[in-house]
Each structure stands twice: as C-alpha cells, then as structure tokens.
Amino acid sequence: MIRKLFILALCTSFFSCAVSRKIHTEDVSLHFQDEYIIPPDLDFKGTRVGGLSGIDYADGEFYFVCDQSSNPRIYSGHISIENQQIDSVYFDDLIQLQKEPFPNTVFDLESIRKLTEPDAFLVTSEGYIENGSDPGIYKVNTEGKITTEFKIPNYFTASGTQKPRNNGVFEGVCKSFDGRAYWVAMELPLEKDGAKPKIYPTHSHVRFTKYDAVTGLPVRQFVYKLDGIAKLPINFFAVNGVTELLEYAPNRFLVLERAYSAGYGSNGNTVKIFEVDATEATNTLEFQNLKKASYQKAHKSLIFNFKHIKDQLKSGIIDNIEGMCFGPEMNGKPSLLLVSDNNFNSFAEQVSQILLFTVDFKNKEH
C-alpha cells in the first residue's frame, strides 16, 4: 500500500511539472461571454460546413478556413453579436482553393488572416509530410488562386534533415503588431529539436517564425515550450500542440494550446490560452538543431483554462479548438472569438463551436 501511494505521488509530481496550472491575470485577462454551435448538417454551396481550423475578422466580415485536404476552402460570413451574446451565424460566400500551379501539393489548411491588400488572404498548410508534401505559407486571392508562396527554411521541408512531424508543422499564423510581417507557429517540435509532449516533463520546443510581408522571407524566430499532456490517455494516444497565436503588442502574444488524450470520448480535449513574452528570446532562425544549441526561450504564463467554463457551455464539450481572432469591440474592449474543428465527426461526437470572449489588456498598448 505504501509503495502504491509512493508511485501515485511520484506520478502526480511529474504530471504537475509537465503542465501549467496557475492562472496569471496581471497583464491580460479573458472573460467568457457566449457559445454558438454551428449545425452539424449545415450545407453551403454544395459543401458540408465543418473542419473549421481558422478564423479571422476584418471590416465587419468573418473568414473561416476548412482543413479538408480533398477540398480546401475558405468561407466568409457574419457573426451577429448583440448584448455580448452571439445572436446568429450565417455564411455568404465560398472560395475553393485552386491547386494550380501546385497539382501535387497537399493543402491541409490550418489558419487564415485577411490581408489589407485588396482581395487577399494569408493561409498556412501543414502539407503531408509522410508523402513528401511540404508545409507552406501562401497568399490566396478571392478566386482561390495562390498568388505567392513564401520561402521556408530547409528544416521545415518534408525532406529536411530535422524531420518535421506529420500533421505538426504550420498550424497558426498572425499579422505582426506593426503590420509589416507575419508570425507562423508550429504545432509540434521538429523530430531533432525535441520530443512530442508527454504526461511527464519533456523538452518539447517549437519554433515561431517571423516572415517579412513584402519579401516573404523569414527574418526572425524564437522558441516556445509546449505544456505536457494534461490527461493520462486511456487508449495509448495523446498529443498537445500550438493551434493559433495573435501578437497584441510588440513581442507579446496570445497563444492557444490544444491537447487531446484518447479514451475520453468527447471529453478528451484540454485547451488553454497563454500570454507570451518573446522580448528577450533568442533569434534561433539559423539554428539547425535546438537540442545542440543554447538559447533563451520565450516566457509564457497561463491566462485561461477552458475547463473552467465547461459547465457554462450549451454543448457541455470543450472541443478541438483551433482558430482564434480578435473581433469587434464590445463595451470598449476587444472581443476574442475562437472556433473548433469538428473533424467532420470522424473520431467522436464533436461540434463546430464558436466561443466569444472579451479581453482586458492591462497597462499595455494593444
């Protein structure tokens, strides 16, 4: 009995060290307002609305990206917000990605930003590493044609010696605070950079890379440490990674992490938002192997754990939340909207949920 208690205490100690638990609201605080569920059988222009892995807002319009690689697409629509509640959601246009001149590329779209240049979007794709299809960062016009492909460092390519993980590369993208660049976040570490997160502490470091908006070239990079797995998996599969980021002040970010542990049905997700300060982080752009390098990573603080609002959700589910954007102001404060990817219900009962928050930035320009 004593031995069992000792093992339990040891496991608890390792588990506690692997995940962030204490909420810090000194710089940023989030306040949940409402949840809206997109009907699971909603069809729009011959497509099933689902797989929503990214969301953005510009000039009164919302944009969503769908990660269905057999039919990569962008939806535009409106989210009506009244009295800090989501009154309705409707879609008004569909853009289907044209694969020319990239007929052999797999477009697994994961994030979207509406650009200020006319009729243009920025999207990220994870490619298909196992089949040799590179991840990518692309500008797309309103006809779905790719107009620009950004140059990525060799270590991100499918054939790179650092070995990116399948379904773990370019997951999040945002505009830089000054509007002159874009930040792109990996979901998982490169194989030679570190291990995937586990239930115990690991060296799971991912790269956030800054790309010049004009040249499309990488100009800076910093390292971010992922949390560990929050729930012991029952069916021997678990993952945690970055799904989105927003730069709200110079070198200050909101970062969304989503973990999943198999065996819990619709309750396997653990989702958190962190406030991240990369001011003193080392520029690792030229570092080929993080394990062999010395550097200062970005500092992160947990500001919101979605488990605290589970009882307030109509669905009762913290789903596979992957997209995040700032929305219109509400009562003088920025709103924050998040969307979940329901995977078209291919793994378990899931929902396409939109979550609405207000954000309180304290003593910082935003």
PDB file of N, CA and C in Angstrom, residues 33-36 55 57 60-62 64 77-90 325-331 333-338 354-358:
ATOM      1  N   GLN A  33     -18.146  35.011 -22.673  1.00  0.00           N
ATOM      2  CA  GLN A  33     -19.449  35.622 -22.881  1.00  0.00           C
ATOM      3  C   GLN A  33     -20.496  34.640 -23.410  1.00  0.00           C
ATOM      4  N   ASP A  34     -20.134  33.853 -24.446  1.00  0.00           N
ATOM      5  CA  ASP A  34     -21.179  33.036 -25.064  1.00  0.00           C
ATOM      6  C   ASP A  34     -20.574  31.946 -25.948  1.00  0.00           C
ATOM      7  N   GLU A  35     -21.427  30.966 -26.264  1.00  0.00           N
ATOM      8  CA  GLU A  35     -21.078  29.883 -27.184  1.00  0.00           C
ATOM      9  C   GLU A  35     -22.175  29.754 -28.229  1.00  0.00           C
ATOM     10  N   TYR A  36     -21.766  29.468 -29.461  1.00  0.00           N
ATOM     11  CA  TYR A  36     -22.723  29.224 -30.549  1.00  0.00           C
ATOM     12  C   TYR A  36     -22.306  27.941 -31.247  1.00  0.00           C
ATOM     13  N   ILE A  55      -9.988  31.170 -38.075  1.00  0.00           N
ATOM     14  CA  ILE A  55     -10.999  32.232 -38.135  1.00  0.00           C
ATOM     15  C   ILE A  55     -10.289  33.580 -38.126  1.00  0.00           C
ATOM     16  N   TYR A  57     -11.220  38.149 -38.688  1.00  0.00           N
ATOM     17  CA  TYR A  57     -12.243  39.198 -38.760  1.00  0.00           C
ATOM     18  C   TYR A  57     -11.633  40.443 -39.366  1.00  0.00           C
ATOM     19  N   GLY A  60     -15.974  44.043 -40.588  1.00  0.00           N
ATOM     20  CA  GLY A  60     -17.325  43.549 -40.368  1.00  0.00           C
ATOM     21  C   GLY A  60     -17.586  42.137 -40.858  1.00  0.00           C
ATOM     22  N   GLU A  61     -16.604  41.515 -41.508  1.00  0.00           N
ATOM     23  CA  GLU A  61     -16.780  40.179 -42.075  1.00  0.00           C
ATOM     24  C   GLU A  61     -15.878  39.176 -41.344  1.00  0.00           C
ATOM     25  N   PHE A  62     -16.379  37.957 -41.182  1.00  0.00           N
ATOM     26  CA  PHE A  62     -15.575  36.878 -40.619  1.00  0.00           C
ATOM     27  C   PHE A  62     -15.180  35.907 -41.725  1.00  0.00           C
ATOM     28  N   PHE A  64     -13.401  31.954 -42.409  1.00  0.00           N
ATOM     29  CA  PHE A  64     -13.081  30.654 -41.835  1.00  0.00           C
ATOM     30  C   PHE A  64     -12.337  29.826 -42.879  1.00  0.00           C
ATOM     31  N   GLY A  77     -18.516  35.087 -43.875  1.00  0.00           N
ATOM     32  CA  GLY A  77     -19.855  35.205 -43.314  1.00  0.00           C
ATOM     33  C   GLY A  77     -19.915  36.239 -42.223  1.00  0.00           C
ATOM     34  N   HIS A  78     -21.003  36.238 -41.497  1.00  0.00           N
ATOM     35  CA  HIS A  78     -21.229  37.216 -40.436  1.00  0.00           C
ATOM     36  C   HIS A  78     -21.572  36.511 -39.129  1.00  0.00           C
ATOM     37  N   ILE A  79     -21.083  37.081 -38.056  1.00  0.00           N
ATOM     38  CA  ILE A  79     -21.460  36.657 -36.707  1.00  0.00           C
ATOM     39  C   ILE A  79     -22.139  37.857 -36.058  1.00  0.00           C
ATOM     40  N   SER A  80     -23.423  37.740 -35.829  1.00  0.00           N
ATOM     41  CA  SER A  80     -24.178  38.830 -35.230  1.00  0.00           C
ATOM     42  C   SER A  80     -24.065  38.751 -33.711  1.00  0.00           C
ATOM     43  N   ILE A  81     -23.520  39.820 -33.106  1.00  0.00           N
ATOM     44  CA  ILE A  81     -23.321  39.871 -31.656  1.00  0.00           C
ATOM     45  C   ILE A  81     -24.195  40.969 -31.078  1.00  0.00           C
ATOM     46  N   GLU A  82     -25.066  40.599 -30.163  1.00  0.00           N
ATOM     47  CA  GLU A  82     -25.950  41.557 -29.506  1.00  0.00           C
ATOM     48  C   GLU A  82     -25.920  41.327 -28.000  1.00  0.00           C
ATOM     49  N   ASN A  83     -25.738  42.421 -27.262  1.00  0.00           N
ATOM     50  CA  ASN A  83     -25.676  42.343 -25.796  1.00  0.00           C
ATOM     51  C   ASN A  83     -24.644  41.318 -25.337  1.00  0.00           C
ATOM     52  N   GLN A  84     -23.486  41.326 -26.001  1.00  0.00           N
ATOM     53  CA  GLN A  84     -22.371  40.448 -25.695  1.00  0.00           C
ATOM     54  C   GLN A  84     -22.734  38.960 -25.814  1.00  0.00           C
ATOM     55  N   GLN A  85     -23.695  38.670 -26.674  1.00  0.00           N
ATOM     56  CA  GLN A  85     -24.096  37.299 -26.966  1.00  0.00           C
ATOM     57  C   GLN A  85     -24.100  37.104 -28.489  1.00  0.00           C
ATOM     58  N   ILE A  86     -23.848  35.872 -28.924  1.00  0.00           N
ATOM     59  CA  ILE A  86     -23.893  35.564 -30.351  1.00  0.00           C
ATOM     60  C   ILE A  86     -25.341  35.278 -30.723  1.00  0.00           C
ATOM     61  N   ASP A  87     -25.903  36.169 -31.529  1.00  0.00           N
ATOM     62  CA  ASP A  87     -27.303  36.025 -31.915  1.00  0.00           C
ATOM     63  C   ASP A  87     -27.469  35.050 -33.078  1.00  0.00           C
ATOM     64  N   SER A  88     -26.580  35.154 -34.067  1.00  0.00           N
ATOM     65  CA  SER A  88     -26.689  34.277 -35.234  1.00  0.00           C
ATOM     66  C   SER A  88     -25.362  34.222 -35.972  1.00  0.00           C
ATOM     67  N   VAL A  89     -25.208  33.165 -36.762  1.00  0.00           N
ATOM     68  CA  VAL A  89     -24.044  32.996 -37.632  1.00  0.00           C
ATOM     69  C   VAL A  89     -24.557  32.560 -38.993  1.00  0.00           C
ATOM     70  N   TYR A  90     -24.113  33.254 -40.030  1.00  0.00           N
ATOM     71  CA  TYR A  90     -24.503  32.814 -41.367  1.00  0.00           C
ATOM     72  C   TYR A  90     -23.353  33.044 -42.348  1.00  0.00           C
ATOM     73  N   CYS A 325      -9.227  34.725 -33.205  1.00  0.00           N
ATOM     74  CA  CYS A 325      -9.024  36.053 -33.788  1.00  0.00           C
ATOM     75  C   CYS A 325      -9.625  37.114 -32.871  1.00  0.00           C
ATOM     76  N   PHE A 326      -9.156  38.349 -33.037  1.00  0.00           N
ATOM     77  CA  PHE A 326      -9.810  39.480 -32.398  1.00  0.00           C
ATOM     78  C   PHE A 326     -11.019  39.866 -33.235  1.00  0.00           C
ATOM     79  N   GLY A 327     -12.109  40.207 -32.564  1.00  0.00           N
ATOM     80  CA  GLY A 327     -13.323  40.623 -33.256  1.00  0.00           C
ATOM     81  C   GLY A 327     -13.642  42.076 -32.977  1.00  0.00           C
ATOM     82  N   PRO A 328     -14.894  42.473 -33.154  1.00  0.00           N
ATOM     83  CA  PRO A 328     -15.292  43.861 -32.905  1.00  0.00           C
ATOM     84  C   PRO A 328     -15.234  44.196 -31.416  1.00  0.00           C
ATOM     85  N   GLU A 329     -15.103  45.475 -31.124  1.00  0.00           N
ATOM     86  CA  GLU A 329     -15.084  45.899 -29.722  1.00  0.00           C
ATOM     87  C   GLU A 329     -16.460  45.714 -29.097  1.00  0.00           C
ATOM     88  N   MET A 330     -16.458  45.371 -27.802  1.00  0.00           N
ATOM     89  CA  MET A 330     -17.704  45.250 -27.042  1.00  0.00           C
ATOM     90  C   MET A 330     -17.532  46.022 -25.742  1.00  0.00           C
ATOM     91  N   ASN A 331     -18.351  47.031 -25.557  1.00  0.00           N
ATOM     92  CA  ASN A 331     -18.258  47.885 -24.375  1.00  0.00           C
ATOM     93  C   ASN A 331     -16.850  48.434 -24.184  1.00  0.00           C
ATOM     94  N   LYS A 333     -14.002  47.189 -25.130  1.00  0.00           N
ATOM     95  CA  LYS A 333     -12.926  46.214 -25.006  1.00  0.00           C
ATOM     96  C   LYS A 333     -12.894  45.316 -26.236  1.00  0.00           C
ATOM     97  N   PRO A 334     -11.705  44.836 -26.609  1.00  0.00           N
ATOM     98  CA  PRO A 334     -11.628  43.932 -27.752  1.00  0.00           C
ATOM     99  C   PRO A 334     -12.376  42.631 -27.440  1.00  0.00           C
ATOM    100  N   SER A 335     -12.983  42.087 -28.465  1.00  0.00           N
ATOM    101  CA  SER A 335     -13.554  40.746 -28.325  1.00  0.00           C
ATOM    102  C   SER A 335     -12.564  39.732 -28.889  1.00  0.00           C
ATOM    103  N   LEU A 336     -12.701  38.509 -28.445  1.00  0.00           N
ATOM    104  CA  LEU A 336     -11.869  37.397 -28.920  1.00  0.00           C
ATOM    105  C   LEU A 336     -12.811  36.261 -29.281  1.00  0.00           C
ATOM    106  N   LEU A 337     -12.665  35.735 -30.508  1.00  0.00           N
ATOM    107  CA  LEU A 337     -13.516  34.642 -30.944  1.00  0.00           C
ATOM    108  C   LEU A 337     -12.665  33.430 -31.292  1.00  0.00           C
ATOM    109  N   LEU A 338     -13.181  32.258 -30.943  1.00  0.00           N
ATOM    110  CA  LEU A 338     -12.480  31.010 -31.206  1.00  0.00           C
ATOM    111  C   LEU A 338     -13.431  30.043 -31.894  1.00  0.00           C
ATOM    112  N   ILE A 354     -18.379  28.138 -31.763  1.00  0.00           N
ATOM    113  CA  ILE A 354     -17.751  29.455 -31.756  1.00  0.00           C
ATOM    114  C   ILE A 354     -17.886  30.008 -30.347  1.00  0.00           C
ATOM    115  N   LEU A 355     -16.771  30.387 -29.755  1.00  0.00           N
ATOM    116  CA  LEU A 355     -16.753  30.908 -28.394  1.00  0.00           C
ATOM    117  C   LEU A 355     -16.407  32.393 -28.420  1.00  0.00           C
ATOM    118  N   LEU A 356     -17.113  33.161 -27.627  1.00  0.00           N
ATOM    119  CA  LEU A 356     -16.940  34.611 -27.580  1.00  0.00           C
ATOM    120  C   LEU A 356     -16.422  35.052 -26.215  1.00  0.00           C
ATOM    121  N   PHE A 357     -15.373  35.882 -26.233  1.00  0.00           N
ATOM    122  CA  PHE A 357     -14.773  36.433 -25.012  1.00  0.00           C
ATOM    123  C   PHE A 357     -14.598  37.941 -25.173  1.00  0.00           C
ATOM    124  N   THR A 358     -14.447  38.630 -24.055  1.00  0.00           N
ATOM    125  CA  THR A 358     -13.881  39.970 -24.062  1.00  0.00           C
ATOM    126  C   THR A 358     -12.493  39.877 -23.437  1.00  0.00           C
TER     127      THR A 358
END
